[in-house]
PDB file of C-alpha atoms in Angstrom:
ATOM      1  CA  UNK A   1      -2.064   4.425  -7.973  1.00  0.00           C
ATOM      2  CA  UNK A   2      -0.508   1.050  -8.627  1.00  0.00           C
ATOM      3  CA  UNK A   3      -2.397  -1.414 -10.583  1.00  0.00           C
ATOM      4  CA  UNK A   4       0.729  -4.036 -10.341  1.00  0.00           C
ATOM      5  CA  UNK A   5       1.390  -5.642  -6.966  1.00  0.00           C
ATOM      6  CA  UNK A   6       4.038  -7.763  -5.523  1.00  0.00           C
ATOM      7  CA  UNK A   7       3.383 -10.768  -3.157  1.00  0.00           C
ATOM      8  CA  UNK A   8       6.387 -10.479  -0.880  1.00  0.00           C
ATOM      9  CA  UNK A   9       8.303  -6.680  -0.153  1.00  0.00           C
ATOM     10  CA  UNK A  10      11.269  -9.138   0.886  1.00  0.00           C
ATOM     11  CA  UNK A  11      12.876 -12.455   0.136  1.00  0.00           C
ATOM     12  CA  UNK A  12      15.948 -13.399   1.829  1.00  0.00           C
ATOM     13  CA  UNK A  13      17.819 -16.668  -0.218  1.00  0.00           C
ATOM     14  CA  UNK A  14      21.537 -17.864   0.241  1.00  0.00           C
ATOM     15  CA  UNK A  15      24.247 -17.260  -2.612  1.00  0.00           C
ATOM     16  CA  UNK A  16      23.959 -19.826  -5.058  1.00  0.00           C
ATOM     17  CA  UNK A  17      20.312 -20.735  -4.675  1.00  0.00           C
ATOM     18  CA  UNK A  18      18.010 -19.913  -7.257  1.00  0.00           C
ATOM     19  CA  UNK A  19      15.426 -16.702  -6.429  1.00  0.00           C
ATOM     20  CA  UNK A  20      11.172 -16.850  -7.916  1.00  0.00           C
ATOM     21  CA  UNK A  21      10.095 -13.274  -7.511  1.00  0.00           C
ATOM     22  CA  UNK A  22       6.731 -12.312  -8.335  1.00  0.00           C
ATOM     23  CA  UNK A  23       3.928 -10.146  -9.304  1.00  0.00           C
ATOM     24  CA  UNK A  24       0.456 -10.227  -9.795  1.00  0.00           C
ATOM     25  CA  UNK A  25      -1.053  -7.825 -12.260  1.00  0.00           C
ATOM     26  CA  UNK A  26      -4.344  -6.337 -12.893  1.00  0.00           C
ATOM     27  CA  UNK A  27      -4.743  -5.129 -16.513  1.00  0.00           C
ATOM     28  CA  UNK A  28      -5.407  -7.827 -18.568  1.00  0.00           C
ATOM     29  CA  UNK A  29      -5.448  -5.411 -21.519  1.00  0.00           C
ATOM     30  CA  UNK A  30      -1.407  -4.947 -20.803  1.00  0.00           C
ATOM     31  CA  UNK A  31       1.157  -5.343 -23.948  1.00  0.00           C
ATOM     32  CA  UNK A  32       4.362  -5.759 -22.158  1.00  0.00           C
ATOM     33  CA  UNK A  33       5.824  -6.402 -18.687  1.00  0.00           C
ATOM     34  CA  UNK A  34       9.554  -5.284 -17.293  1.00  0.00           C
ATOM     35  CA  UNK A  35      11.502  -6.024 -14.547  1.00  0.00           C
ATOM     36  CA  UNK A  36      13.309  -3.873 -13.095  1.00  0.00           C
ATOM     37  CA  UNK A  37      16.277  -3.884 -10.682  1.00  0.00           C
ATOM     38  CA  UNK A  38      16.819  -1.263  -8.339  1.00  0.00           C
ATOM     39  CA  UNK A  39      20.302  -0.777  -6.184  1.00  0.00           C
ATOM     40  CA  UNK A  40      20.247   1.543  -3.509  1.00  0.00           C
ATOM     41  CA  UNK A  41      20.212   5.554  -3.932  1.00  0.00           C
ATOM     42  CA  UNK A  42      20.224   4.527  -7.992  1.00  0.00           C
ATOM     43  CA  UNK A  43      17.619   4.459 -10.715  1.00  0.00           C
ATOM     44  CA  UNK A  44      15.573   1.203 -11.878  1.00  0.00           C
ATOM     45  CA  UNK A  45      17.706  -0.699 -14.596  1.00  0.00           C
ATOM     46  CA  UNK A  46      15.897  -2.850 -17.365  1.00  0.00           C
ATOM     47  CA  UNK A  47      16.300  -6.306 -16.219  1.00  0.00           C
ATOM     48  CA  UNK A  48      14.363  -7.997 -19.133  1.00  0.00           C
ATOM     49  CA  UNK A  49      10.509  -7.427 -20.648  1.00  0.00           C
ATOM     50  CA  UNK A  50       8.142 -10.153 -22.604  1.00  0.00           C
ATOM     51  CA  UNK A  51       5.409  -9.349 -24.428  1.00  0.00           C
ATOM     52  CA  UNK A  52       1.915 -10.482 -24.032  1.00  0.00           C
ATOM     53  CA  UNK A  53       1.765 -12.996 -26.903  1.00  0.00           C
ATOM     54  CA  UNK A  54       4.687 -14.999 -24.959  1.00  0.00           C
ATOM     55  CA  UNK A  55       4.929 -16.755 -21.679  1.00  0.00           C
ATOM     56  CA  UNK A  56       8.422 -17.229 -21.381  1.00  0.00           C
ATOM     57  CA  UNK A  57      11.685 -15.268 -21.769  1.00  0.00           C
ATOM     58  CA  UNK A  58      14.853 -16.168 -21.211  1.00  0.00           C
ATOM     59  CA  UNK A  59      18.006 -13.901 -20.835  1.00  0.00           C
ATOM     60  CA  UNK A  60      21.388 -14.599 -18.884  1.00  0.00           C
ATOM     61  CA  UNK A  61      20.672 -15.912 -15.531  1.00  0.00           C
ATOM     62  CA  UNK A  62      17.108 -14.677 -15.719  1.00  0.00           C
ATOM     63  CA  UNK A  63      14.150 -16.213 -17.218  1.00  0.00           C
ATOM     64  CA  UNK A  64      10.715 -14.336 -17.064  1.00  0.00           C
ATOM     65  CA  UNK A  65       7.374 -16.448 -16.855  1.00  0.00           C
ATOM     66  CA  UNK A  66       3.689 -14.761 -17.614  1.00  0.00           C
ATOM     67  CA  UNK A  67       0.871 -16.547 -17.220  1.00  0.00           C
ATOM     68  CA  UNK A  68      -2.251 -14.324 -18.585  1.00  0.00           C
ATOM     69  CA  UNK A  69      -4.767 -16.671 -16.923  1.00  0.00           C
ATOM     70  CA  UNK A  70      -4.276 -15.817 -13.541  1.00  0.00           C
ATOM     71  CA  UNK A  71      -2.078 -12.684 -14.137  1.00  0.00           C
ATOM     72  CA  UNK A  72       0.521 -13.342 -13.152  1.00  0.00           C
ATOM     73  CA  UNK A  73       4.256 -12.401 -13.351  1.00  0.00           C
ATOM     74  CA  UNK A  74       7.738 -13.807 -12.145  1.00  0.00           C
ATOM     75  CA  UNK A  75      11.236 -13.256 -12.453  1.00  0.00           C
ATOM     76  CA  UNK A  76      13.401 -16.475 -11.637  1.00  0.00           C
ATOM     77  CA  UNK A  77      17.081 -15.625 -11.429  1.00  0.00           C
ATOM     78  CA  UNK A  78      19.849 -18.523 -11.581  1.00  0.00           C
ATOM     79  CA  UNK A  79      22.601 -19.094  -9.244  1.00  0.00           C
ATOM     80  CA  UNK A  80      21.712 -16.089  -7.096  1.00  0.00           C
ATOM     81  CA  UNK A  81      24.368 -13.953  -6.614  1.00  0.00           C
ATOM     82  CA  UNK A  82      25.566 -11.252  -4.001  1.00  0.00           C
ATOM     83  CA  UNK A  83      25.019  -8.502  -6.700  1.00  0.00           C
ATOM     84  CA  UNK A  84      22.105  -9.299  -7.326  1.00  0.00           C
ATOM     85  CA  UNK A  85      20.504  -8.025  -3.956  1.00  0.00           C
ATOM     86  CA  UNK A  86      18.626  -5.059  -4.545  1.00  0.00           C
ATOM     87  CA  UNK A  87      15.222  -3.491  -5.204  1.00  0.00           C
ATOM     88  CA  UNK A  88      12.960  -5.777  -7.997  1.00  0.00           C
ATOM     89  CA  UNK A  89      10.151  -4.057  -9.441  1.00  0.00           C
ATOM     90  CA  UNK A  90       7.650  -5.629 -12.338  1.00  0.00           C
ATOM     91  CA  UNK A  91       5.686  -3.122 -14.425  1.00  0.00           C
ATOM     92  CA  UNK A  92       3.055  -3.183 -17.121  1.00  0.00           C
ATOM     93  CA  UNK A  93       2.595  -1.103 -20.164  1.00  0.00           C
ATOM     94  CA  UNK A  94       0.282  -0.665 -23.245  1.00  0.00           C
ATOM     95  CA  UNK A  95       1.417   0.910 -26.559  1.00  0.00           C
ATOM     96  CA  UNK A  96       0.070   4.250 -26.866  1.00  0.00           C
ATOM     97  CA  UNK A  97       1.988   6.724 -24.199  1.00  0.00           C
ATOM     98  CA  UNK A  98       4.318   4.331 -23.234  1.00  0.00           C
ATOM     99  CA  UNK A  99       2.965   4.397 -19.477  1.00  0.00           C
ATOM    100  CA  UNK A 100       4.478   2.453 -17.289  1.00  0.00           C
ATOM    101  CA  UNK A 101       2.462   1.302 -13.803  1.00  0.00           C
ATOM    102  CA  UNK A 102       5.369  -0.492 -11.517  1.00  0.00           C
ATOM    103  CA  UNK A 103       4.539  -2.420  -8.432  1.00  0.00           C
ATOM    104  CA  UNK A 104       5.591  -1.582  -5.385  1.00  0.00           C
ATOM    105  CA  UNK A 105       9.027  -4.031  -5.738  1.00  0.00           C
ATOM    106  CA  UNK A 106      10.298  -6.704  -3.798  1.00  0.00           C
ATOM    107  CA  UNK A 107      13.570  -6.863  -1.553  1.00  0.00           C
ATOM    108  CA  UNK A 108      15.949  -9.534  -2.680  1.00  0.00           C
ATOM    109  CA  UNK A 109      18.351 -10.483   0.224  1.00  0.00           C
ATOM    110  CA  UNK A 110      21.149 -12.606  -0.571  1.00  0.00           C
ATOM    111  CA  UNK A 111      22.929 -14.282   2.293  1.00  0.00           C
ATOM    112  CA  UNK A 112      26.834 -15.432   1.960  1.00  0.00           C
TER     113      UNK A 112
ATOM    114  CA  UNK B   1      24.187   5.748 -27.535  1.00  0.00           C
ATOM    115  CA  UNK B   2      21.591   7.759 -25.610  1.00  0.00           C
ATOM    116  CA  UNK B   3      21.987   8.737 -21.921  1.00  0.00           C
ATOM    117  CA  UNK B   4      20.182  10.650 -19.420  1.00  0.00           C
ATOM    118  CA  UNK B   5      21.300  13.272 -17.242  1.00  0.00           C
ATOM    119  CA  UNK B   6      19.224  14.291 -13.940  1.00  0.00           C
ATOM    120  CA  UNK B   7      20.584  17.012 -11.610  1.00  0.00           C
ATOM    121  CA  UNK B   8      21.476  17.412  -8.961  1.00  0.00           C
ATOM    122  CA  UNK B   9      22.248  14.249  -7.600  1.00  0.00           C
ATOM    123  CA  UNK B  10      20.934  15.455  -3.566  1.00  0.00           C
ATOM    124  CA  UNK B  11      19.415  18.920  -2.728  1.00  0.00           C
ATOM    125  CA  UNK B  12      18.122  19.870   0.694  1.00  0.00           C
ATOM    126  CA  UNK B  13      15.386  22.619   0.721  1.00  0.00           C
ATOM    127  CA  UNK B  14      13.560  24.259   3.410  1.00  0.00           C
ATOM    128  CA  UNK B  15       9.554  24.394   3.484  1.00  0.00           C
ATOM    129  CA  UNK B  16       8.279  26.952   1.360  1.00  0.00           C
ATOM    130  CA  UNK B  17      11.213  27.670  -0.910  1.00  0.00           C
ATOM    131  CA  UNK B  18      10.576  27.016  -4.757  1.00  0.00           C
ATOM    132  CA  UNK B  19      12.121  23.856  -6.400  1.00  0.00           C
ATOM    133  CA  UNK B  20      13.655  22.939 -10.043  1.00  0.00           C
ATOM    134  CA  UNK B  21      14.895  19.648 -11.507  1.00  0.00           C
ATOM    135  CA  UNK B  22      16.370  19.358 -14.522  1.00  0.00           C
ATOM    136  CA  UNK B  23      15.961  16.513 -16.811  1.00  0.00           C
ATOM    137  CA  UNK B  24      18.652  15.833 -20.657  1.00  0.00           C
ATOM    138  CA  UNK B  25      18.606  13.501 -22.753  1.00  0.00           C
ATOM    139  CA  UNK B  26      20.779  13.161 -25.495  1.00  0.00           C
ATOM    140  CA  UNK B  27      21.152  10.853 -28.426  1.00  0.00           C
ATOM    141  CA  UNK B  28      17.499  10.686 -29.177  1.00  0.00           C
ATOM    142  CA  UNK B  29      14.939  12.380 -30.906  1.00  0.00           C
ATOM    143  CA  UNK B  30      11.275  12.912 -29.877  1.00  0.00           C
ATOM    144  CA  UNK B  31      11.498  10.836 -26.565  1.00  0.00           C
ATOM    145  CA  UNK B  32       8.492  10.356 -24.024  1.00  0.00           C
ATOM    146  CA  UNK B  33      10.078  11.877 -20.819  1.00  0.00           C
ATOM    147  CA  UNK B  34       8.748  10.802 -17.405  1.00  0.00           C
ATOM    148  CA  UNK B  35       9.038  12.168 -13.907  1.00  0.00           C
ATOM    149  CA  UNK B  36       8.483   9.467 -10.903  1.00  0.00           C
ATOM    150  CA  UNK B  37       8.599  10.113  -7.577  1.00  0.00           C
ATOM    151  CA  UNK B  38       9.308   7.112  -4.854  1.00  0.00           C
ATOM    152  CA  UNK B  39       8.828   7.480  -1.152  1.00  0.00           C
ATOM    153  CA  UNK B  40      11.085   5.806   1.235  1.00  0.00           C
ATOM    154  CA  UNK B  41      10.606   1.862   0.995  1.00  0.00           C
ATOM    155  CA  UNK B  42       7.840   2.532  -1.740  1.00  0.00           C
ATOM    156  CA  UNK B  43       7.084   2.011  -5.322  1.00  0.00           C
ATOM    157  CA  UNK B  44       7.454   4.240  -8.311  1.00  0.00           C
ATOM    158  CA  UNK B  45       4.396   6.836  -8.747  1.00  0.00           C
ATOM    159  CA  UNK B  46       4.178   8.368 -12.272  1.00  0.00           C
ATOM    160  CA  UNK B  47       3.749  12.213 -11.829  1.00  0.00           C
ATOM    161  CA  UNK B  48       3.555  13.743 -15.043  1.00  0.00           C
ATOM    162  CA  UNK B  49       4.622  12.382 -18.637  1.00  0.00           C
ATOM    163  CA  UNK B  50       5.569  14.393 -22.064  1.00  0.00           C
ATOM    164  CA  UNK B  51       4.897  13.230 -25.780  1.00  0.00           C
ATOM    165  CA  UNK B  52       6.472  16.324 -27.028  1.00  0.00           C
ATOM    166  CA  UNK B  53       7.442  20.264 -26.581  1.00  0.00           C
ATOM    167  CA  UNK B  54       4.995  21.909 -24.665  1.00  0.00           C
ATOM    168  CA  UNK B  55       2.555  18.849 -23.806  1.00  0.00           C
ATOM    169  CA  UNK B  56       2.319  17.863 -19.887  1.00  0.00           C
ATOM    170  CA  UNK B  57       0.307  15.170 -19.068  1.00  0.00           C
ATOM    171  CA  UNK B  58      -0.257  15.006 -14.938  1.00  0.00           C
ATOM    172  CA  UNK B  59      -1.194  11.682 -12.998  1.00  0.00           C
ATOM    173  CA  UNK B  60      -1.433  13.413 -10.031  1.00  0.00           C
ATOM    174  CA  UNK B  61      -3.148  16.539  -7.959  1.00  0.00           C
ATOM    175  CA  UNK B  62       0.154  17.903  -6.327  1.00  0.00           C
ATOM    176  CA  UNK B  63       2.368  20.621  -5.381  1.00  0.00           C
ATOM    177  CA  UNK B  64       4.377  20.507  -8.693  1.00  0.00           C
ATOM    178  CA  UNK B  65       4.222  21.050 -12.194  1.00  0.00           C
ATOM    179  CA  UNK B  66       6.566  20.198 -14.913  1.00  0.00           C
ATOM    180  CA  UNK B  67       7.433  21.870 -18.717  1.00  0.00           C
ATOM    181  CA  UNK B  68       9.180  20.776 -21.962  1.00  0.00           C
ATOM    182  CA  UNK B  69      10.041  23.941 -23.223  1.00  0.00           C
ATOM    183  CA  UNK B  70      12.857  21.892 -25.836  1.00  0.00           C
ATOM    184  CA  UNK B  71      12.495  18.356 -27.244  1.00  0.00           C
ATOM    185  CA  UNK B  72      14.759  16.699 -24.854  1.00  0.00           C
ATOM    186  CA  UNK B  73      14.716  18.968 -21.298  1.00  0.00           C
ATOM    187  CA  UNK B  74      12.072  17.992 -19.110  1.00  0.00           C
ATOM    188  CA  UNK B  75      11.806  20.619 -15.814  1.00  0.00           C
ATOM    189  CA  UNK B  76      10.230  19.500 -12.846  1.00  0.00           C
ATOM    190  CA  UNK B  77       9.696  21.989 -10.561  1.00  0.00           C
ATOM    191  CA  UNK B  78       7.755  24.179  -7.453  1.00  0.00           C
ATOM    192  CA  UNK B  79       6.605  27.161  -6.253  1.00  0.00           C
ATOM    193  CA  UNK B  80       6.417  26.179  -2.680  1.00  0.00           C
ATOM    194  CA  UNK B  81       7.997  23.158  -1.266  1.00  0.00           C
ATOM    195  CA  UNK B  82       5.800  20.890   1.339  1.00  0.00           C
ATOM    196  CA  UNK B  83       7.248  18.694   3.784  1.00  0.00           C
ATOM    197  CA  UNK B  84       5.450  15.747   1.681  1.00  0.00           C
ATOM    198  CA  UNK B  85       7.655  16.485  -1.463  1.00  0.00           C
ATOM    199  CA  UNK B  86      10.378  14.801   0.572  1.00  0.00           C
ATOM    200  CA  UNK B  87      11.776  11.981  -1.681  1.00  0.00           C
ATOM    201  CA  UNK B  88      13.594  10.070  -4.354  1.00  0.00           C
ATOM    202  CA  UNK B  89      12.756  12.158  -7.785  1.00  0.00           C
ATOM    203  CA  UNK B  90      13.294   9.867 -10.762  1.00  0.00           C
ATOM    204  CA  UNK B  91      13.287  11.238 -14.577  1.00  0.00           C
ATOM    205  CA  UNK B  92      12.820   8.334 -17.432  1.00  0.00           C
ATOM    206  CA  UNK B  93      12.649   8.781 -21.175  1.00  0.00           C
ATOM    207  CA  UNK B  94      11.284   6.162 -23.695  1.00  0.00           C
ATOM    208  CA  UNK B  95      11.018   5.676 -27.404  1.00  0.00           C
ATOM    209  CA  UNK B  96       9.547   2.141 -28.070  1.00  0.00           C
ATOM    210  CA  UNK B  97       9.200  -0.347 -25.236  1.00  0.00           C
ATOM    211  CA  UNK B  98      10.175  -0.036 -21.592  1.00  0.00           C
ATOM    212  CA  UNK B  99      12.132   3.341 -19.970  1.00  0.00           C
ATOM    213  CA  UNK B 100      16.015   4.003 -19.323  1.00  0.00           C
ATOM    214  CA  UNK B 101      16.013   5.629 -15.652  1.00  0.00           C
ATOM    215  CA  UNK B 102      18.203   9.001 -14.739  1.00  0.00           C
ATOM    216  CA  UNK B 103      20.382   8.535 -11.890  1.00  0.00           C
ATOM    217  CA  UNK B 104      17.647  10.190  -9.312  1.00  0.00           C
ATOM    218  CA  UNK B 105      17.583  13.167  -7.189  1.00  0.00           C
ATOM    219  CA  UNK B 106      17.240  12.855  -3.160  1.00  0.00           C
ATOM    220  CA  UNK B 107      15.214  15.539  -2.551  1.00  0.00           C
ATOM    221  CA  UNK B 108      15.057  16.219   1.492  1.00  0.00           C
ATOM    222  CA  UNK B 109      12.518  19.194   2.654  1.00  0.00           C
ATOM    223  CA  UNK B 110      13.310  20.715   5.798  1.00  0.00           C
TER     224      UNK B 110
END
């Protein structure tokens, strides 16, 4: 089963406003995290990953925060946008097969 | 570039009738290949992973197996479908860090 979980399956903000997604992980032993966004009847897209030596990544509109003390993941996107409604997921992995274990992903709602 | 190509795209298939996915990718060498399966409102469960030709890994006891029989196909398939095998079949591939996602099949038993 899953070993990454997601506080909230949905979060509803207005265009414009900035969205704080997260995830709380279990393996502390993890090398990498990903977020992944999700549209409907479509396949997870890379979003953007950090490694476990950082605690912050940003990329455009999205900045990724890990805090290995409490395990914990989030995705903050900027100036949320209508597109970006869809599926979020956040998944660990560790080097060796290249495993991936995704948590069960978080509705993002955004409201005109 | 590499891309992924998972067929087909929707399939309907009555209990009891066999089932086979097909999984391409091209523009790589030597990928990891990945079959996921998500339920309705659900998260991504790994079913079975490849690290080359020939070598299955499974996650979990199911209804399905999969085979590698070149570098870069990756068959998912079954002898019987169940009513449970209803859902959203997802085939990934990965060289380094992180996976690039097919395009899905919705797979509806009847």
């Amino acid at each position: 089963g899953e070993n990454v979980g997601l506080h909230l399956p949905t979060l509803s903000v207005q265009e414009g406003d900035n969205s704080i997604i997260n995830c709380a992980y279990s393996n502390s032993a993890s090398d990498y995290f990903i977020w992944y966004k999700q549209e409907s009847g479509k396949g997870p897209q890379f979003i953007i990953d950090i490694r476990s030596n950082m605690d912050k990544r940003q990329g455009q509109r999205v900045t990724v925060l890990l805090n290995k003390t409490v395990k914990h993941l989030s995705l903050q996107i900027a100036a949320t946008q209508p597109g970006d409604s869809a599926v979020y997921f956040c998944a660990e992995g560790s080097g060796n097969t290249g495993k991936l274990i995704f948590g069960q992903g978080t509705t993002l709602q955004v409201k005109p | 570039s590499q891309t992924i190509h998972q067929w087909p795209a929707t399939l309907v298939q009555p209990v009891g009738s066999p089932l086979s996915l097909e999984c391409t990718v091209e523009g790589t060498s030597n990928p990891n290949l990945y079959w996921y399966r998500q339920a309705a409102g659900r998260g991504l469960q790994l079913l079975f992973y490849s690290v080359g030709i020939g070598q299955i890994s499974s996650e979990v006891p199911q209804n399905l197996s999969a085979s590698r029989p070149q570098d870069r196909q990756f068959i998912l398939s079954s002898k019987k479908l169940l009513l449970s095998d209803s859902g959203f079949y997802l085939c990934a591939w990965s060289r380094a860090l992180g996976y690039t996602f097919g395009s899905g099949t919705r797979l509806t038993v009847v």
